Amino acid sequence: MSEAFQAQATDSPDPNDAQSEQVLCDGVPGLCGGVPVEATFAEAFDMKATRLILTADDRRWCREAAAAMVGFGTSVIACGVEIAVERSLTENETPDGRPGVAILAFAVSGRELEKQIPRRAGQCVLTCPTTALYAGLAGDRSIHPKRIPLGQSLRYFGDGHQISKVLPPDSAEDAADIGANGDTEAGGAGARYWRIPVMDGEFVCQHDVGRVDAIGGGNFILLARSVSAATIACRAAVDAMAEMPGVITPFPGGATRSGSKVGSKYPNLFASTNDAFCPTLRDYRPTKLPAEASVALEVVIDGMSAEAIAAAMAAGVRAACEAAGPDGLVAVTAGNYGGKLGRHHFHLHRVLGSPARPTEAQP
Amino acid sequence: MSRRIELTTRESFPPGRIDVSAWRLEDWLEESADSIAKVGVAIVGEHAGRIGDFFRVTTCEISKQTPEWIFCGDCRHLYGLGHEHRLGSLIVDGDAGDYCGSCMLSGSIEIRENAGDFLAAPTGSRGVGMRGGRLSVRGDVGRAAGFRMRGGTLSIGGDAGPQLAGLMVAGTITCDGSIGRDWATGMRRGTLVLAHEPPPQSAMAFTPSRRLASPFLSVWSGGRFGSVMMRRGDRRVGGIGEIWTPEQAAVA
């Protein structure tokens, strides 16, 4: 299915989409929950990603460690990594039988992930009482040859008292890939764990975690009549996507008001405010805001696959339109750069067009 | 697809010890049963013979990805079976002799009855025993099992003789039965997991037993337990190996 989206890479925005007769959520062409959905597309980019599983003795320590780990991880523009909690995990879903969370991290390069993840793990997870950190992508080097160090780096904190253990694949269960498909690939060589003595006992940490190709920058923009309506719509969208596997919405609360365009009048900035959606500039700059809209908020989605992003976009747009309705939302659109920068294009009408199989849209 | 090579002992199995430490499964994978049967063997103190004189050899294709090497019958006379084993599964459907799994590297060895002395130990002048893989014994093992072990997992379902885990450097040994004297002497690292309290050891050798609660225990045991009693040592050599015993055993 990814190929279907990649095949759209060469598409320019299709002018015929404007007259699209695509039937969306409520059976009316171009409408979802009574809200017009523009015939445009979200432009997304190739990224590198990994998944981590963070556990702790109780849910509170777990949340606090996760909050620290994903802090300042909204955008690769300045944070280096886009990182957020993917979903909560029950005791049955974690390697050590404790409450946990799955965290997804995305970066523009593997090298950046290799820099960011150990740094955050060391300062935010190792430091938090009772926590442990495991690989969330099953498989050893034979499956994921590109690796991000975890315990491989952190072990030195043990000052020689650290202990490593390699568990056979079947006993370790390879920390179980808790991915979208629930697939579990047994790593052939088993997994190495590090036990680092700390002041509450031991910090347990897997040696490393694989990284995979992924997609960042799936999005939709909610054009609302008021801030309160935009807030209602955004929160409904983010709630609808919150527990969906394989995706994160890395901005605060899942949405951003500072959607950006490429470039700036200042040569050292490569992104600046998306002036076409700024209501205070509409009278003297070209605008994409409809006359009735006074607020635009963007929901940005990073995902492990095109299918995951498409499914999340569909769920998010539907929930937003249903929550705010036409009285709150003027329209739904998406951010793109003319199709020239990112090779993954998520056409809103196609994503929303087939509720049962939202990723089957074809170029 | 892979292959299974099965050797079943014949009535003519010799009383003398056969050194099989040069046998490698990977060397036989391309050979037919007849070719394998013609491989010569040296019987200590006796004249040479061929594998076919003492074993019935069969081969077949199997759907598993890794090959299987199966020995059926009493194999106590085989010395060094599974030496430097590195590929696939070696199964001994009977007793195994001395130095079984010596210098093992990876893969698995399963012994369905008892094993002799120096299980997973080094041979000759080598300084390192088992380095990787999984070796399991359903029954008892002789003395010096896991001697100089440096990696992998050795599981003993029955009792272990004296000098278990001597000079152990790394890896994990579990023993569900009782163990003999002089256990873990000179142990530097690694983990010895015991189902019962071991015989008394020099007070200089290991730290007092203390409770260890770690998420790793749940990972390691598949959630069966979350805490154990732990000693560290052998302190006489500056070792920081671990001896785990169940909490109730230590209390008793």
Coordinates of C-alpha atoms in Angstrom, one line a residue, chain B residues 24 83-84 103 122-129 131 148:
Chain B
R24 CA 30.9 -31.0 13.1
H83 CA 32.6 -29.7 20.7
E84 CA 32.5 -26.2 19.2
C103 CA 33.6 -24.9 23.7
P122 CA 37.1 -26.3 27.6
T123 CA 39.1 -29.1 26.2
G124 CA 42.8 -29.6 26.1
S125 CA 44.8 -26.4 26.8
R126 CA 41.9 -24.1 25.9
G127 CA 41.1 -21.5 28.4
V128 CA 37.4 -20.9 27.5
G129 CA 34.5 -23.3 27.7
R131 CA 30.7 -19.3 24.7
R148 CA 35.4 -21.7 32.5

